Short mmCIF file of C-alpha atoms in Angstrom, two decimals:
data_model
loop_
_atom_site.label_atom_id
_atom_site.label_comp_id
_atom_site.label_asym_id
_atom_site.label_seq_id
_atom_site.Cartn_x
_atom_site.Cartn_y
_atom_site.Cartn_z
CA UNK Q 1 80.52 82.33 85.18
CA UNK Q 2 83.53 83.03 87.45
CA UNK Q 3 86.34 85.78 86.58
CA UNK Q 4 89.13 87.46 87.29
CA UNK Q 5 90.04 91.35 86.53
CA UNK Q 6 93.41 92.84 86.85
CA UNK Q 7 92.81 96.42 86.14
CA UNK Q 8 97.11 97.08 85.60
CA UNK Q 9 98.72 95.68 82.99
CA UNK Q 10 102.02 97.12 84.09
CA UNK Q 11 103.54 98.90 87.49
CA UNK Q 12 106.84 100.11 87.60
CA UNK Q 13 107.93 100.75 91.70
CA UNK Q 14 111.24 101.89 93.27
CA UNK Q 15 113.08 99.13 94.84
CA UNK Q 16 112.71 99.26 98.59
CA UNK Q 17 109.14 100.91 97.98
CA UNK Q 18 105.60 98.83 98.93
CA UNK Q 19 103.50 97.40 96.48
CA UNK Q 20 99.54 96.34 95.92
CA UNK Q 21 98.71 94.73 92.90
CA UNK Q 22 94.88 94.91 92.52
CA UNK Q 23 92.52 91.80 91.59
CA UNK Q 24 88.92 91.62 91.46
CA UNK Q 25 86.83 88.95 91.01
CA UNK Q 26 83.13 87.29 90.13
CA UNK Q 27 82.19 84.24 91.94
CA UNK Q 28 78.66 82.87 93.10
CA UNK Q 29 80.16 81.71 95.96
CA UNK Q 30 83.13 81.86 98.28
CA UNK Q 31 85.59 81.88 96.11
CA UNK Q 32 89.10 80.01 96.15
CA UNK Q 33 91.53 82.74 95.02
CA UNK Q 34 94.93 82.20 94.10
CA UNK Q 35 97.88 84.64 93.34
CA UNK Q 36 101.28 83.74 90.60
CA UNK Q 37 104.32 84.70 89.75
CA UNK Q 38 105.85 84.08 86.31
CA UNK Q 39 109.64 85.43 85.96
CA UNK Q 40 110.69 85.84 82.61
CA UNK Q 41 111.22 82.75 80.53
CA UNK Q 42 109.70 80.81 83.65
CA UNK Q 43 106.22 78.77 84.18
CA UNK Q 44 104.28 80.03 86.91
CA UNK Q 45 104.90 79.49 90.82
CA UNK Q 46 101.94 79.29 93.56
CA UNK Q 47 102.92 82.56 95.54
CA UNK Q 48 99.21 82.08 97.86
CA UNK Q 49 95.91 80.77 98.42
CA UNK Q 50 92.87 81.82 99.95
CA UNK Q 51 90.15 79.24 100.84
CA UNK Q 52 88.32 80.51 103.71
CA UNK Q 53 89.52 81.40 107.04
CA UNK Q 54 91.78 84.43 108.38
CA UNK Q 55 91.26 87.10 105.21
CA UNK Q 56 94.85 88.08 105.32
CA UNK Q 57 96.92 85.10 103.80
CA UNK Q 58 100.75 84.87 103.81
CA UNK Q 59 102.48 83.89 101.24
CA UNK Q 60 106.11 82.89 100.24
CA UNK Q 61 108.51 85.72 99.54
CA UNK Q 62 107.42 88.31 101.78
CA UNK Q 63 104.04 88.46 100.12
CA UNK Q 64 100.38 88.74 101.30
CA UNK Q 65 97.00 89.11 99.89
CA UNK Q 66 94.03 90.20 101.70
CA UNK Q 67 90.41 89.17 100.79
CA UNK Q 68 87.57 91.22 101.02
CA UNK Q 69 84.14 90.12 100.26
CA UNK Q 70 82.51 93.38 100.25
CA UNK Q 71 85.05 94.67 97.55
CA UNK Q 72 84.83 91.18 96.03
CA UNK Q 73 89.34 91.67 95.58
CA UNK Q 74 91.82 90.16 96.73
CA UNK Q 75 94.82 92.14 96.34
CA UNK Q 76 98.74 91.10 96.70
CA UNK Q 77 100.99 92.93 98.75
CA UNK Q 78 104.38 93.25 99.91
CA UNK Q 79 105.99 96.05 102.20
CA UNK Q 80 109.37 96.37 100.43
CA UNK Q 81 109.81 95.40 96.56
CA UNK Q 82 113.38 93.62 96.02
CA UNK Q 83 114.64 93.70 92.11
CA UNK Q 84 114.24 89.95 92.12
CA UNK Q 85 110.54 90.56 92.91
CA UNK Q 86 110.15 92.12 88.97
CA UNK Q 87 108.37 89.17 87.18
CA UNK Q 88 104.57 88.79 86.28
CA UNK Q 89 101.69 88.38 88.46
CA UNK Q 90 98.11 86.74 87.75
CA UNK Q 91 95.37 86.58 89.96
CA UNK Q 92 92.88 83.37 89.54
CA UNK Q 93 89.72 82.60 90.81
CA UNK Q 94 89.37 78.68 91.24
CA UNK Q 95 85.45 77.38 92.05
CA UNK Q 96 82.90 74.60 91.01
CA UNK Q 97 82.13 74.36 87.91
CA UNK Q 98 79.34 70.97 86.98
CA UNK Q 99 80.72 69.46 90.45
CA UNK Q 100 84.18 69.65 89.34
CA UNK Q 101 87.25 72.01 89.89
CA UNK Q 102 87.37 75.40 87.41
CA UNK Q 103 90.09 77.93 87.62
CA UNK Q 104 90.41 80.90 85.64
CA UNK Q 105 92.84 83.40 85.37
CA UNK Q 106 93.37 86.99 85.25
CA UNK Q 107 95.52 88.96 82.13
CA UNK Q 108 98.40 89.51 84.53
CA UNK Q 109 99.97 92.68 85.68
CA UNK Q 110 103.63 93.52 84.84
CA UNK Q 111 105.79 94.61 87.94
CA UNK Q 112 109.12 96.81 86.79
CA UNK Q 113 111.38 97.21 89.30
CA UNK Q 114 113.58 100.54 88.78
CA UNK Q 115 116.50 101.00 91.41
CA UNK X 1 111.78 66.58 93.22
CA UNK X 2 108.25 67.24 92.51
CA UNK X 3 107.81 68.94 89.06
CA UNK X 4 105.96 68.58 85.67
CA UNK X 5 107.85 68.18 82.95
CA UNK X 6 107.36 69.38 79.30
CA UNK X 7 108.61 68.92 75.93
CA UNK X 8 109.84 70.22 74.22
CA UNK X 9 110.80 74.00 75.16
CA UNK X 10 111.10 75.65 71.52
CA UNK X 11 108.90 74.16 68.77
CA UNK X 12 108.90 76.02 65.08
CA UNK X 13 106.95 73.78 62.34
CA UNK X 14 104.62 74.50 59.49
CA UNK X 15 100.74 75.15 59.47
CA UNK X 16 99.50 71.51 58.86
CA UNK X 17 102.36 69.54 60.64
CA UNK X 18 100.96 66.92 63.27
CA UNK X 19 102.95 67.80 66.10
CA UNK X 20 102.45 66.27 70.16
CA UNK X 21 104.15 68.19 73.36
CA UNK X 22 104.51 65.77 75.71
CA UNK X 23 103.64 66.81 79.88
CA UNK X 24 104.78 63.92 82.37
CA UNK X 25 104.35 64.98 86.34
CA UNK X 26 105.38 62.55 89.17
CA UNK X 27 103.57 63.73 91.73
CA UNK X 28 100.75 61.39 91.25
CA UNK X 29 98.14 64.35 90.43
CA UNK X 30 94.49 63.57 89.37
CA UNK X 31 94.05 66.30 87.69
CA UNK X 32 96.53 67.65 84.78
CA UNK X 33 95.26 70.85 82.08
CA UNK X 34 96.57 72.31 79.28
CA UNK X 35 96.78 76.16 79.19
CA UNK X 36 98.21 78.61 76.51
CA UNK X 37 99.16 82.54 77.22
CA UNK X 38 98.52 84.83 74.80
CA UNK X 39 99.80 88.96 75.50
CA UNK X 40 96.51 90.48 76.61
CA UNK X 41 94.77 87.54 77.16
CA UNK X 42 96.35 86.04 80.17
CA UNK X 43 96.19 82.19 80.02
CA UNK X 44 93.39 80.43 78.97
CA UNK X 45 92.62 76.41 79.25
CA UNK X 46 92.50 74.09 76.39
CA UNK X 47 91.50 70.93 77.73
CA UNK X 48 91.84 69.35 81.35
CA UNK X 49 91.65 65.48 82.36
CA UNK X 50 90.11 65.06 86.58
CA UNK X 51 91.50 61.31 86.11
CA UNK X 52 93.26 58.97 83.71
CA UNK X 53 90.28 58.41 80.51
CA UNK X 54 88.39 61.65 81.95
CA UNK X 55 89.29 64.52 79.90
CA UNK X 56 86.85 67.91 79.18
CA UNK X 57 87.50 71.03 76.71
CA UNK X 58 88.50 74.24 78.44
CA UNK X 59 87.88 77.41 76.81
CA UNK X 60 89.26 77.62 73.57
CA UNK X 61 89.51 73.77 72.39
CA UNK X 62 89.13 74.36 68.92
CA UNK X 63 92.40 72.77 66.99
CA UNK X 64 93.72 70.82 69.80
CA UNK X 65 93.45 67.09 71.30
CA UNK X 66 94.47 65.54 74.32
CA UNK X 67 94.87 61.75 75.89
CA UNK X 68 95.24 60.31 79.22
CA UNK X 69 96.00 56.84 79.21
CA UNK X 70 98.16 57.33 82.67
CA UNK X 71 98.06 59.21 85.02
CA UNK X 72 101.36 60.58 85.08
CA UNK X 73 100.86 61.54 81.67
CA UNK X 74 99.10 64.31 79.69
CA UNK X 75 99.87 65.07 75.79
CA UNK X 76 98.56 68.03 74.03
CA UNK X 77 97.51 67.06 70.41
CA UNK X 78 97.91 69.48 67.63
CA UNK X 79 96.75 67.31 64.33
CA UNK X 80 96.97 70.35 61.63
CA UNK X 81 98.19 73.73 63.61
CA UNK X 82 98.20 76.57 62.02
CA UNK X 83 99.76 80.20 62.85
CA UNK X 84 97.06 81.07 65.34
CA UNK X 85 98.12 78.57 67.15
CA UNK X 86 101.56 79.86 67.85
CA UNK X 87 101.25 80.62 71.78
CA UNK X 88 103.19 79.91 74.63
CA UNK X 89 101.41 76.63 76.39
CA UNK X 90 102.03 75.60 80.38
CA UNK X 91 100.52 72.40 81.39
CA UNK X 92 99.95 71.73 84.89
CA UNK X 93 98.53 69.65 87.52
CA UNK X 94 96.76 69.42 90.98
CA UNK X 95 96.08 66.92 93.89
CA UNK X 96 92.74 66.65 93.54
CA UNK X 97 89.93 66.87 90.17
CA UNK X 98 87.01 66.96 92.59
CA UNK X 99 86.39 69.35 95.19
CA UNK X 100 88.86 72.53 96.27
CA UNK X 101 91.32 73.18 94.01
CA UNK X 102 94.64 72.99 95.80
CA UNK X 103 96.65 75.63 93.27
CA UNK X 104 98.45 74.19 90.26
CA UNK X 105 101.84 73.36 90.00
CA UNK X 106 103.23 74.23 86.16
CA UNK X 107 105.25 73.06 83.64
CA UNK X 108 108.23 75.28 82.19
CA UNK X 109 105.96 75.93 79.38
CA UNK X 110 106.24 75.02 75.46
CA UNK X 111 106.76 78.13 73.09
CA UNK X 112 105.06 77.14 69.96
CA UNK X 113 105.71 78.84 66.43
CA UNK X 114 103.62 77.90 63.52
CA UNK X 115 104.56 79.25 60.30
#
């Protein structure tokens, strides 16, 4: 069975300073990883995708994840945290499940913003 | 514009209260799911459809129903909630049932109270 750990439930950064928000997964296979964003009061928004290819996706709003097979993560960066950027963040893991698509998610980690 | 669209926002009602919440996208997606996010438990999928008369339980099933008699279309069935089920429930939907999954797009989510 595929899943998804997010070992912080909450980060609080300095605006201006980097970020990595760590995400493990378990997958038989290559994965198809995926990374959220929920603002407050919001439904969630497709920030990037992995699904094979260059390891170091791009996402939108200055963000980027980075896979790594050995580690089995796939965690999200970005270089300089904006206050906008405070929201929630869940890492899935999407994969075959009985021929058809499955895609679970993890508990989220909360990113504070202080200024 | 491309969205999925749920109703209603704010629900209260009492335990044993048929209630539906509607999801309608328009971007001609196979595949539509129900979800609800619980603190702690990240979200979690009730039921999913890969195409209109193919539906499947998720993960935690138990207490909920679902149709698809169109494609666009995607309601989440409660026949007798009760307080456990008060939750915060996102559906969303994705180009394609079988094969990759493409990321989800989401619905503003339903917040649910049961009392």
């Amino acid at each position: 069975a595929q899943s998804v750990t997010q070992p912080d439930i909450h980060i609080t950064v300095s605006e201006g300073a980097s970020l990595e928000l760590r995400c493990n997964y378990s997958y038989g296979a290559t994965p198809y990883l995926f990374w959220y964003v929920q603002s407050p009061g919001q439904g969630l928004q497709l920030l990037l995708k992995y699904f094979s290819g260059d390891t170091l996706v791009q996402g939108i709003k200055g963000f980027e994840a980075e896979f790594k097979r050995s580690q089995s993560s796939f965690n999200l960066r970005k270089p300089s945290v904006h206050w906008s950027d405070a929201a929630e963040y869940f890492c899935a893991v999407g994969g075959y499940s009985g021929g058809y698509q499955k895609v679970t998610f993890g508990t989220g980690t909360k990113l504070q913003v202080i200024p | 514009e491309a969205q999925v669209t749920q109703n209603p926002r704010y629900l209260i009602t009492v335990t044993g209260k048929k209630l539906t919440v509607t999801c309608s996208q328009n971007m001609n997606h196979e595949y539509m799911s129900w979800y609800r996010q619980d603190p702690g438990l990240g979200l979690r999928q009730i039921y999913y459809s890969m195409n209109v008369e193919v539906t499947d339980k998720g993960d935690v099933p138990e207490g909920y129903k679902v149709s698809r008699k169109e494609k666009r279309n995607f309601p989440l069935i409660l026949e007798s909630p009760s307080p456990n089920q008060t939750s915060l429930y996102f559906c969303a939907s994705s180009l394609e049932g079988i094969g990759p999954p493409y990321g989800y797009t989401f619905g503003s989510g339903t917040r649910l109270t049961v009392v």
